[in-house]
Tab-separated table of C-alpha atoms in Angstrom:
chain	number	residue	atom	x	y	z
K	1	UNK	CA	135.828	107.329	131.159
K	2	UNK	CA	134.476	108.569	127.854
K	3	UNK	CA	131.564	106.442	126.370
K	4	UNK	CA	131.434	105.771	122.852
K	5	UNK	CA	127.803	106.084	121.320
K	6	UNK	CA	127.538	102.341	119.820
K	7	UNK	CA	127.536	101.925	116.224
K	8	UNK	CA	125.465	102.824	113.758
K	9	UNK	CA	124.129	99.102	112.005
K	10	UNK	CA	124.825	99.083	108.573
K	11	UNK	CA	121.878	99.670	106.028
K	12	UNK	CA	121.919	98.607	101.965
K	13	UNK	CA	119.491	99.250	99.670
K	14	UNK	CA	118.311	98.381	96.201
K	15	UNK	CA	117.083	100.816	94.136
K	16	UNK	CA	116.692	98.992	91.399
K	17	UNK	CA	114.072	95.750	92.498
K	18	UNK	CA	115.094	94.165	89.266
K	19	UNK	CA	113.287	90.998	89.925
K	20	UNK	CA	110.075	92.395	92.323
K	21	UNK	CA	109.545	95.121	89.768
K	22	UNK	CA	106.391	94.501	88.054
K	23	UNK	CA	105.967	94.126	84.625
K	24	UNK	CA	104.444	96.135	82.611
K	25	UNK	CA	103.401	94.353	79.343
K	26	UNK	CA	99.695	95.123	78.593
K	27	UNK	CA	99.356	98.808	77.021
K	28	UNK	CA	96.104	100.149	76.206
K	29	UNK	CA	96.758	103.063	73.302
K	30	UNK	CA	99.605	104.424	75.309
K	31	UNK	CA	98.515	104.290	78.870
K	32	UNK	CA	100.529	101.160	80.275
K	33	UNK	CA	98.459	98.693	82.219
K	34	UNK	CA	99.428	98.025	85.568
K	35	UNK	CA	101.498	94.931	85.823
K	36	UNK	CA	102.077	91.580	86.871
K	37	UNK	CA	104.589	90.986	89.552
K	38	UNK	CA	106.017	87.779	88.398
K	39	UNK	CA	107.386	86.155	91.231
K	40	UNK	CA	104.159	86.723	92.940
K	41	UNK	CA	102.720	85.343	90.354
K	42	UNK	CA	104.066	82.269	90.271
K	43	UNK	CA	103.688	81.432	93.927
K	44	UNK	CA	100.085	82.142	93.497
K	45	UNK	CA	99.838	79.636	90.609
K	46	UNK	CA	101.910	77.077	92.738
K	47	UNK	CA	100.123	77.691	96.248
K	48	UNK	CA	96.555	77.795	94.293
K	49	UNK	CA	97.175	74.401	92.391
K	50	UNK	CA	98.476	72.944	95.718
K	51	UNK	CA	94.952	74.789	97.075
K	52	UNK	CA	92.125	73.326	94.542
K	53	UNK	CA	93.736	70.089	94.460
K	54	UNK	CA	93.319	69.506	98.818
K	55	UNK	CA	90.154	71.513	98.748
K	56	UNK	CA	88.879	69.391	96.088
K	57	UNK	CA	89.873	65.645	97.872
K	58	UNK	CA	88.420	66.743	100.910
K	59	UNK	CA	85.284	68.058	99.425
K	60	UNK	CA	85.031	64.637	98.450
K	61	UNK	CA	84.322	63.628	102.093
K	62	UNK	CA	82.499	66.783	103.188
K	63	UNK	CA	80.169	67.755	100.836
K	64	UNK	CA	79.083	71.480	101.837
K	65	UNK	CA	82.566	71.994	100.563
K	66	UNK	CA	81.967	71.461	96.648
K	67	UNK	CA	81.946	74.021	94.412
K	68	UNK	CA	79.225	76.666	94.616
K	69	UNK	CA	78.800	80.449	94.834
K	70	UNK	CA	79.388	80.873	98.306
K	71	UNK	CA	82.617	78.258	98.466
K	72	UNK	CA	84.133	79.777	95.490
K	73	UNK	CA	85.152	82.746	97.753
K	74	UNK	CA	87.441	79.791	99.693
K	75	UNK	CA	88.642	77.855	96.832
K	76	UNK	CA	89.778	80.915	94.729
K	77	UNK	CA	91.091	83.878	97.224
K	78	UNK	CA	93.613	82.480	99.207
K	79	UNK	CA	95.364	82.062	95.861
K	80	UNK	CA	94.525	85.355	94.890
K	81	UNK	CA	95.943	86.538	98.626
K	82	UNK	CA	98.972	84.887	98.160
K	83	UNK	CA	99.682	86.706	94.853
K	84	UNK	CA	99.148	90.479	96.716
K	85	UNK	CA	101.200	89.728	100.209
K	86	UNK	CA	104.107	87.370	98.302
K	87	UNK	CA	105.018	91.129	96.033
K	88	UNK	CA	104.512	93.545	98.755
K	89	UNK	CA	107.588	94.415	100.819
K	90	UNK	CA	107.289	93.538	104.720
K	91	UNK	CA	108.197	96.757	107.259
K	92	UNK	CA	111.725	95.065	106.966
K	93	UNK	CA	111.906	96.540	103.378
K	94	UNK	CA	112.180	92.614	102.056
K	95	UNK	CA	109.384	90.996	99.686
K	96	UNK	CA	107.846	87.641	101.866
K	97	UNK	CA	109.909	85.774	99.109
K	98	UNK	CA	113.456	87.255	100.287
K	99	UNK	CA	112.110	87.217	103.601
K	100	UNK	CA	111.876	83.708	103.712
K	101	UNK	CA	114.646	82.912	102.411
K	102	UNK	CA	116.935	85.324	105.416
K	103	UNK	CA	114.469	83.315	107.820
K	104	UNK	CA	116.000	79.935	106.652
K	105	UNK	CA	119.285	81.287	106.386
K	106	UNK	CA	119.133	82.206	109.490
K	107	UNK	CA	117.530	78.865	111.002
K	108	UNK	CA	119.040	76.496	109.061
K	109	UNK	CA	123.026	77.464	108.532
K	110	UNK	CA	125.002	74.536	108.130
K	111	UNK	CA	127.207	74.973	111.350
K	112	UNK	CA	123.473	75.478	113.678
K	113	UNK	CA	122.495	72.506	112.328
K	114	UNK	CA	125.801	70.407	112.927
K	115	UNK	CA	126.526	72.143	116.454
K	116	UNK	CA	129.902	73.275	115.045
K	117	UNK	CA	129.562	77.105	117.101
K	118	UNK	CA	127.087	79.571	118.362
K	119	UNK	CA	126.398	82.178	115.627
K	120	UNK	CA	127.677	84.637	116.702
K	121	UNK	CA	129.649	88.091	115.458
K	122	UNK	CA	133.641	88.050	116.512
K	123	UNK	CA	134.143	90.944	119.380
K	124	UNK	CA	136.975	92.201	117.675
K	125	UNK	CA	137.863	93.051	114.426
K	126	UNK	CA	141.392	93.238	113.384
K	127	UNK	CA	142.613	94.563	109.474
K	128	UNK	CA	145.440	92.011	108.100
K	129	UNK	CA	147.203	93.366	104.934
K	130	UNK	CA	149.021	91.873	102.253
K	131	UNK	CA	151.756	93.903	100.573
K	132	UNK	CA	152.754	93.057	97.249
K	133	UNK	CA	155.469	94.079	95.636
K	134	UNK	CA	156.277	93.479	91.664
K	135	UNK	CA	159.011	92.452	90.047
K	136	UNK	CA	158.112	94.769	86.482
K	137	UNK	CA	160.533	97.141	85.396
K	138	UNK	CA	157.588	99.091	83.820
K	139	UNK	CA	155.843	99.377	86.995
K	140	UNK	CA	159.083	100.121	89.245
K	141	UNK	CA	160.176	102.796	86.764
K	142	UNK	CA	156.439	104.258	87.398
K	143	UNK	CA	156.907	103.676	90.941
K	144	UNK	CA	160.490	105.883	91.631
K	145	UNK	CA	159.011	108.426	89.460
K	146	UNK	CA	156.124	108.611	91.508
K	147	UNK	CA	158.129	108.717	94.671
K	148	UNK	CA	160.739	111.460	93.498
K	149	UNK	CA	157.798	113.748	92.227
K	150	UNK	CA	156.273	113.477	95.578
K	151	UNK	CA	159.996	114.084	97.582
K	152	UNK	CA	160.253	116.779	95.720
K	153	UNK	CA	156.728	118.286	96.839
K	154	UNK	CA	157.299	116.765	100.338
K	155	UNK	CA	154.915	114.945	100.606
K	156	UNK	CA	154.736	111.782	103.180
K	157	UNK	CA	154.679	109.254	100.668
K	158	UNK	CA	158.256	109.694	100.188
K	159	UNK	CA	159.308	110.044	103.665
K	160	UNK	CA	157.340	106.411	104.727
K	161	UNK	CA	160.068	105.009	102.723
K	162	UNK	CA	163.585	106.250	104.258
């Protein structure tokens, strides 16, 4: 019994990070100034809105949360946080952004939530093909031509035919 060496998982990249790429849109002279990842961005301005609005209700009923030098550290870096870890990539190679959104995927596919099957990959693959034929008399007369060139170099094309 020969044992095959299992397969090797398939791996896709994207060079190009249209949409993580950061933008570069200060210049000072000609030196470019680093740039604002604007994804990131925005789910820092969301999160930090969301942030200020709960830290400021409860500081309403704890008051050693108000607004000073020392509690500005609370009410202004988890926003800031947020905008460095949402842009960086994960060891999976995925921003937190797209990695989110494979973790709901993944949780919350319509057939796991209705109990329609177990996700799961088929054992067996199997190729079905289609062959199509046309009717054109341009593309037949292509077609025979093709076929007697390649009869007359033997080639198998011809012979799969007979």
């Amino acid at each position: 019994m020969s044992q095959e060496a299992p397969p090797e998982p398939l791996v896709a990249y994207d060079h190009t990070d249209l949409v993580n790429r950061p933008k570069r849109i200060w210049n000072w002279g000609n030196i470019p100034l680093p740039g604002l990842l604007l994804p990131a961005l925005g789910a820092a301005f969301g999160f930090g809105l969301v942030w200020l609005v709960t830290l400021f209700t409860v500081s309403a009923f704890l008051p050693f949360l108000g607004m000073s030098m020392w509690t500005s550290i609370l009410y202004f870096g988890p926003p800031f946080a947020v905008y460095f870890v949402w842009g960086r990539p994960l060891p999976s190679a995925l921003t937190l952004s797209q990695q989110i959104v494979v973790w709901t995927d993944w949780w919350f596919q319509p057939k796991r939530l209705q109990g329609l099957s177990a996700d799961q990959e088929p054992e067996h693959l199997h190729w079905q093909v289609i062959l199509f034929t046309p009717g054109s008399p341009r593309w037949q007369a292509r077609y025979d031509a093709a076929r007697r060139v390649a009869a007359e170099r033997g080639s198998a094309f011809a012979a799969a035919r007979r």
